[in-house]
Amino acid sequence: MGKVKAAIFDMDGVLTDTVKLHFKAWKKMFENHGYKFEYEDYKWKVDGKPRIDGIRSIAYDVPEDKLIEMAEEKQKIFLEFVEQENLEAFEDSIWFLNHLKQNNIRLAIASSSKNTTKILTKIGIYNMFDIVVTGYDFKKGKPDPEIFLTAAQRLNVNPKECAVFEDAIDGVKAGIRAGMLTIGVCRDGQFDRLKEAHYVVDRLDKISLELLENLHEKLFKII
């Protein structure tokens, strides 16, 4: 086996197109409370963060009990959208997961979402992963590396032997802080947003294990 022994994936926007549902739910919730909220706000201020932190980045002047109330409202709206929409995993994600499994790479999910298990089950890929870390399993949200280090520990793999796949700015920062090879997945083509990542793609079928090994070798030679 090569230097990369495990792959750790964020879920929303990386494996399935829940981004549009999250954005719609955030927008509806914020507008219910008189806040203007656009897609750029979502990608730069909210995406990848625990729910309370995301709300605080927009509604920074409200008390804690109000933040909790708004978080519960956003969750309720999001779950309504999940029930209405026909969610599926991206085809390139399925291909890549199978490619890694065929090469005996261990697979993990590390998502801040507390809806992770529900979504993975709905799109039919929950059983592809060796472990699943969700918003219930850590205390410090991204960009803190705790979520990825928790995944590596549960996989019994050294962080340096892990590759992280993220579509959020704070997720990329967390992967780097965890000391892992960090791949930005930028499906909207705005690669500059994830420029801190070690490598950026718009689809997962543009990556192979061979490419990951080459990136890993260059990264840790430099470090």
mmCIF file of C-alpha atoms in Angstrom:
data_model
loop_
_atom_site.group_PDB
_atom_site.id
_atom_site.type_symbol
_atom_site.label_atom_id
_atom_site.label_comp_id
_atom_site.label_asym_id
_atom_site.label_seq_id
_atom_site.Cartn_x
_atom_site.Cartn_y
_atom_site.Cartn_z
ATOM 1 C CA MET A 1 0.000 0.000 0.000
ATOM 2 C CA GLY A 2 1.193 3.546 -0.754
ATOM 3 C CA LYS A 3 1.367 6.624 1.425
ATOM 4 C CA VAL A 4 -2.379 7.390 1.301
ATOM 5 C CA LYS A 5 -4.310 4.867 3.392
ATOM 6 C CA ALA A 6 -7.604 6.698 3.999
ATOM 7 C CA ALA A 7 -9.874 9.219 2.297
ATOM 8 C CA ILE A 8 -12.070 11.499 4.399
ATOM 9 C CA PHE A 9 -15.011 13.237 2.736
ATOM 10 C CA ASP A 10 -17.199 16.155 3.598
ATOM 11 C CA MET A 11 -20.717 15.313 2.416
ATOM 12 C CA ASP A 12 -22.665 18.409 1.337
ATOM 13 C CA GLY A 13 -21.495 19.566 -2.084
ATOM 14 C CA VAL A 14 -18.779 16.917 -2.319
ATOM 15 C CA LEU A 15 -20.779 13.697 -2.550
ATOM 16 C CA THR A 16 -24.311 14.968 -3.128
ATOM 17 C CA ASP A 17 -26.001 18.158 -4.263
ATOM 18 C CA THR A 18 -27.441 19.245 -0.934
ATOM 19 C CA VAL A 19 -25.822 22.670 -1.310
ATOM 20 C CA LYS A 20 -28.835 24.075 -3.163
ATOM 21 C CA LEU A 21 -31.153 22.813 -0.402
ATOM 22 C CA HIS A 22 -28.986 24.230 2.374
ATOM 23 C CA PHE A 23 -28.778 27.587 0.612
ATOM 24 C CA LYS A 24 -32.565 27.721 0.088
ATOM 25 C CA ALA A 25 -33.157 26.797 3.742
ATOM 26 C CA TRP A 26 -30.638 29.333 5.061
ATOM 27 C CA LYS A 27 -32.055 32.048 2.794
ATOM 28 C CA LYS A 28 -35.646 31.390 3.849
ATOM 29 C CA MET A 29 -34.743 31.325 7.544
ATOM 30 C CA PHE A 30 -32.637 34.507 7.432
ATOM 31 C CA GLU A 31 -35.216 36.395 5.383
ATOM 32 C CA ASN A 32 -37.893 35.343 7.896
ATOM 33 C CA HIS A 33 -35.858 37.325 10.420
ATOM 34 C CA GLY A 34 -35.162 40.336 8.205
ATOM 35 C CA TYR A 35 -31.617 39.481 7.054
ATOM 36 C CA LYS A 36 -30.563 39.671 3.408
ATOM 37 C CA PHE A 37 -28.794 36.448 2.408
ATOM 38 C CA GLU A 38 -27.284 35.574 -0.972
ATOM 39 C CA TYR A 39 -25.293 32.644 -2.383
ATOM 40 C CA GLU A 40 -21.952 34.410 -1.795
ATOM 41 C CA ASP A 41 -22.887 34.818 1.883
ATOM 42 C CA TYR A 42 -23.535 31.089 2.038
ATOM 43 C CA LYS A 43 -20.231 30.055 0.428
ATOM 44 C CA TRP A 44 -18.016 32.560 2.250
ATOM 45 C CA LYS A 45 -19.643 32.859 5.695
ATOM 46 C CA VAL A 46 -21.819 29.819 6.426
ATOM 47 C CA ASP A 47 -20.821 26.755 4.375
ATOM 48 C CA GLY A 48 -19.063 24.020 6.350
ATOM 49 C CA LYS A 49 -19.637 25.554 9.774
ATOM 50 C CA PRO A 50 -21.768 24.156 12.611
ATOM 51 C CA ARG A 51 -25.253 25.660 12.389
ATOM 52 C CA ILE A 52 -24.943 28.098 15.316
ATOM 53 C CA ASP A 53 -21.597 29.423 14.038
ATOM 54 C CA GLY A 54 -23.089 29.921 10.583
ATOM 55 C CA ILE A 55 -25.994 31.915 11.965
ATOM 56 C CA ARG A 56 -23.696 33.987 14.165
ATOM 57 C CA SER A 57 -21.632 35.008 11.109
ATOM 58 C CA ILE A 58 -24.726 36.777 9.698
ATOM 59 C CA ALA A 59 -26.868 37.525 12.761
ATOM 60 C CA TYR A 60 -23.960 38.582 14.951
ATOM 61 C CA ASP A 61 -26.075 40.902 17.099
ATOM 62 C CA VAL A 62 -28.640 38.439 18.497
ATOM 63 C CA PRO A 63 -28.577 36.652 21.901
ATOM 64 C CA GLU A 64 -27.750 32.970 22.297
ATOM 65 C CA ASP A 65 -31.353 31.812 22.849
ATOM 66 C CA LYS A 66 -32.362 33.519 19.591
ATOM 67 C CA LEU A 67 -29.487 31.816 17.746
ATOM 68 C CA ILE A 68 -30.728 28.426 18.972
ATOM 69 C CA GLU A 69 -34.276 29.242 17.870
ATOM 70 C CA MET A 70 -33.033 30.274 14.402
ATOM 71 C CA ALA A 71 -30.915 27.103 14.142
ATOM 72 C CA GLU A 72 -33.940 24.911 14.898
ATOM 73 C CA GLU A 73 -35.968 26.825 12.321
ATOM 74 C CA LYS A 74 -33.292 26.353 9.643
ATOM 75 C CA GLN A 75 -33.129 22.616 10.412
ATOM 76 C CA LYS A 76 -36.912 22.273 10.111
ATOM 77 C CA ILE A 77 -36.961 24.088 6.749
ATOM 78 C CA PHE A 78 -34.022 22.031 5.441
ATOM 79 C CA LEU A 79 -35.617 18.690 6.358
ATOM 80 C CA GLU A 80 -38.814 19.763 4.578
ATOM 81 C CA PHE A 81 -36.750 20.409 1.436
ATOM 82 C CA VAL A 82 -34.982 17.037 1.809
ATOM 83 C CA GLU A 83 -38.344 15.248 1.842
ATOM 84 C CA GLN A 84 -39.536 17.165 -1.234
ATOM 85 C CA GLU A 85 -36.400 16.764 -3.391
ATOM 86 C CA ASN A 86 -35.094 13.669 -5.182
ATOM 87 C CA LEU A 87 -31.563 13.672 -3.767
ATOM 88 C CA GLU A 88 -28.861 11.548 -5.392
ATOM 89 C CA ALA A 89 -25.109 11.081 -5.059
ATOM 90 C CA PHE A 90 -23.017 12.659 -7.816
ATOM 91 C CA GLU A 91 -22.042 10.025 -10.407
ATOM 92 C CA ASP A 92 -18.388 11.072 -10.263
ATOM 93 C CA SER A 93 -18.475 10.609 -6.477
ATOM 94 C CA ILE A 94 -19.746 7.043 -6.819
ATOM 95 C CA TRP A 95 -17.027 6.277 -9.366
ATOM 96 C CA PHE A 96 -14.314 7.704 -7.114
ATOM 97 C CA LEU A 97 -15.514 5.926 -3.980
ATOM 98 C CA ASN A 98 -15.503 2.617 -5.870
ATOM 99 C CA HIS A 99 -12.049 3.392 -7.297
ATOM 100 C CA LEU A 100 -10.666 3.923 -3.791
ATOM 101 C CA LYS A 101 -12.410 0.870 -2.325
ATOM 102 C CA GLN A 102 -10.984 -1.318 -5.113
ATOM 103 C CA ASN A 103 -7.546 -0.113 -4.041
ATOM 104 C CA ASN A 104 -8.157 -0.903 -0.347
ATOM 105 C CA ILE A 105 -8.319 2.726 0.758
ATOM 106 C CA ARG A 106 -10.363 3.188 3.935
ATOM 107 C CA LEU A 107 -13.273 5.628 3.595
ATOM 108 C CA ALA A 108 -14.753 8.063 6.100
ATOM 109 C CA ILE A 109 -17.330 10.832 6.199
ATOM 110 C CA ALA A 110 -16.564 13.895 8.320
ATOM 111 C CA SER A 111 -19.463 16.314 8.083
ATOM 112 C CA SER A 112 -20.551 19.108 10.422
ATOM 113 C CA SER A 113 -24.146 18.279 9.499
ATOM 114 C CA LYS A 114 -26.331 16.517 12.035
ATOM 115 C CA ASN A 115 -28.360 15.255 9.069
ATOM 116 C CA THR A 116 -25.439 13.216 7.713
ATOM 117 C CA THR A 117 -26.738 9.712 8.435
ATOM 118 C CA LYS A 118 -30.200 10.583 7.105
ATOM 119 C CA ILE A 119 -28.795 12.011 3.852
ATOM 120 C CA LEU A 120 -26.263 9.210 3.242
ATOM 121 C CA THR A 121 -28.989 6.626 3.781
ATOM 122 C CA LYS A 122 -31.390 8.461 1.475
ATOM 123 C CA ILE A 123 -28.862 8.561 -1.371
ATOM 124 C CA GLY A 124 -27.852 4.933 -0.790
ATOM 125 C CA ILE A 125 -24.138 5.239 0.022
ATOM 126 C CA TYR A 126 -24.033 5.011 3.849
ATOM 127 C CA ASN A 127 -22.645 1.458 3.779
ATOM 128 C CA MET A 128 -19.706 2.436 1.558
ATOM 129 C CA PHE A 129 -17.945 4.095 4.490
ATOM 130 C CA ASP A 130 -15.890 2.490 7.240
ATOM 131 C CA ILE A 131 -16.790 5.244 9.692
ATOM 132 C CA VAL A 132 -19.099 8.269 9.749
ATOM 133 C CA VAL A 133 -18.333 11.354 11.860
ATOM 134 C CA THR A 134 -21.179 13.868 12.148
ATOM 135 C CA GLY A 135 -22.015 17.093 13.957
ATOM 136 C CA TYR A 136 -22.843 15.025 17.048
ATOM 137 C CA ASP A 137 -19.271 13.698 17.368
ATOM 138 C CA PHE A 138 -17.067 16.727 18.012
ATOM 139 C CA LYS A 139 -17.017 19.991 19.973
ATOM 140 C CA LYS A 140 -14.968 22.408 17.863
ATOM 141 C CA GLY A 141 -16.302 23.134 14.382
ATOM 142 C CA LYS A 142 -14.263 23.666 11.225
ATOM 143 C CA PRO A 143 -11.792 25.328 10.679
ATOM 144 C CA ASP A 144 -10.665 23.526 13.836
ATOM 145 C CA PRO A 145 -9.210 20.152 12.737
ATOM 146 C CA GLU A 146 -10.974 18.136 15.455
ATOM 147 C CA ILE A 147 -13.510 16.551 13.085
ATOM 148 C CA PHE A 148 -10.819 15.207 10.727
ATOM 149 C CA LEU A 149 -8.516 14.098 13.525
ATOM 150 C CA THR A 150 -11.484 12.256 15.073
ATOM 151 C CA ALA A 151 -12.071 10.467 11.752
ATOM 152 C CA ALA A 152 -8.392 9.481 11.465
ATOM 153 C CA GLN A 153 -8.371 8.191 15.044
ATOM 154 C CA ARG A 154 -11.488 6.075 14.462
ATOM 155 C CA LEU A 155 -9.948 4.700 11.265
ATOM 156 C CA ASN A 156 -6.746 3.971 13.218
ATOM 157 C CA VAL A 157 -4.745 5.825 10.554
ATOM 158 C CA ASN A 158 -2.053 8.492 10.949
ATOM 159 C CA PRO A 159 -3.359 11.935 9.854
ATOM 160 C CA LYS A 160 -0.469 12.187 7.355
ATOM 161 C CA GLU A 161 -1.815 9.058 5.648
ATOM 162 C CA CYS A 162 -5.217 10.699 5.024
ATOM 163 C CA ALA A 163 -6.555 12.716 2.107
ATOM 164 C CA VAL A 164 -9.426 15.129 2.800
ATOM 165 C CA PHE A 165 -12.047 16.175 0.222
ATOM 166 C CA GLU A 166 -13.793 19.469 0.976
ATOM 167 C CA ASP A 167 -15.880 22.108 -0.791
ATOM 168 C CA ALA A 168 -15.920 24.729 1.990
ATOM 169 C CA ILE A 169 -13.263 27.297 2.900
ATOM 170 C CA ASP A 170 -13.320 26.366 6.588
ATOM 171 C CA GLY A 171 -13.228 22.674 5.682
ATOM 172 C CA VAL A 172 -10.090 23.165 3.606
ATOM 173 C CA LYS A 173 -8.489 25.071 6.477
ATOM 174 C CA ALA A 174 -9.417 22.268 8.877
ATOM 175 C CA GLY A 175 -7.900 19.619 6.611
ATOM 176 C CA ILE A 176 -4.637 21.527 6.337
ATOM 177 C CA ARG A 177 -4.524 22.139 10.104
ATOM 178 C CA ALA A 178 -5.046 18.393 10.626
ATOM 179 C CA GLY A 179 -1.827 17.835 8.650
ATOM 180 C CA MET A 180 -3.628 16.009 5.848
ATOM 181 C CA LEU A 181 -3.415 16.212 2.068
ATOM 182 C CA THR A 182 -6.391 18.446 1.333
ATOM 183 C CA ILE A 183 -8.272 18.435 -1.979
ATOM 184 C CA GLY A 184 -10.712 21.233 -2.764
ATOM 185 C CA VAL A 185 -13.858 20.140 -4.623
ATOM 186 C CA CYS A 186 -15.239 23.246 -6.331
ATOM 187 C CA ARG A 187 -18.264 22.203 -8.371
ATOM 188 C CA ASP A 188 -19.257 25.800 -9.182
ATOM 189 C CA GLY A 189 -15.896 26.441 -10.857
ATOM 190 C CA GLN A 190 -14.889 29.264 -8.491
ATOM 191 C CA PHE A 191 -11.504 27.655 -7.813
ATOM 192 C CA ASP A 192 -10.055 30.793 -6.235
ATOM 193 C CA ARG A 193 -12.321 30.331 -3.218
ATOM 194 C CA LEU A 194 -10.481 27.127 -2.288
ATOM 195 C CA LYS A 195 -6.996 28.260 -3.314
ATOM 196 C CA GLU A 196 -5.547 27.244 0.071
ATOM 197 C CA ALA A 197 -6.152 23.559 -0.786
ATOM 198 C CA HIS A 198 -3.213 21.498 -2.016
ATOM 199 C CA TYR A 199 -5.136 20.696 -5.218
ATOM 200 C CA VAL A 200 -8.548 21.759 -6.574
ATOM 201 C CA VAL A 201 -10.925 19.966 -8.965
ATOM 202 C CA ASP A 202 -14.511 20.466 -10.072
ATOM 203 C CA ARG A 203 -15.285 16.722 -10.220
ATOM 204 C CA LEU A 204 -14.009 13.719 -8.296
ATOM 205 C CA ASP A 205 -13.514 11.611 -11.426
ATOM 206 C CA LYS A 206 -10.617 13.939 -12.281
ATOM 207 C CA ILE A 207 -8.659 12.337 -9.426
ATOM 208 C CA SER A 208 -7.055 8.908 -9.186
ATOM 209 C CA LEU A 209 -5.172 7.153 -6.422
ATOM 210 C CA GLU A 210 -2.003 7.610 -8.478
ATOM 211 C CA LEU A 211 -2.552 11.391 -8.503
ATOM 212 C CA LEU A 212 -3.173 11.391 -4.737
ATOM 213 C CA GLU A 213 0.070 9.469 -4.154
ATOM 214 C CA ASN A 214 2.016 11.957 -6.300
ATOM 215 C CA LEU A 215 0.486 14.955 -4.485
ATOM 216 C CA HIS A 216 1.166 13.329 -1.125
ATOM 217 C CA GLU A 217 4.809 12.698 -2.004
ATOM 218 C CA LYS A 218 5.337 16.317 -3.093
ATOM 219 C CA LEU A 219 3.516 17.736 -0.062
ATOM 220 C CA PHE A 220 5.393 15.816 2.594
ATOM 221 C CA LYS A 221 8.750 16.235 0.889
ATOM 222 C CA ILE A 222 8.162 19.980 1.088
ATOM 223 C CA ILE A 223 7.021 19.798 4.716
#
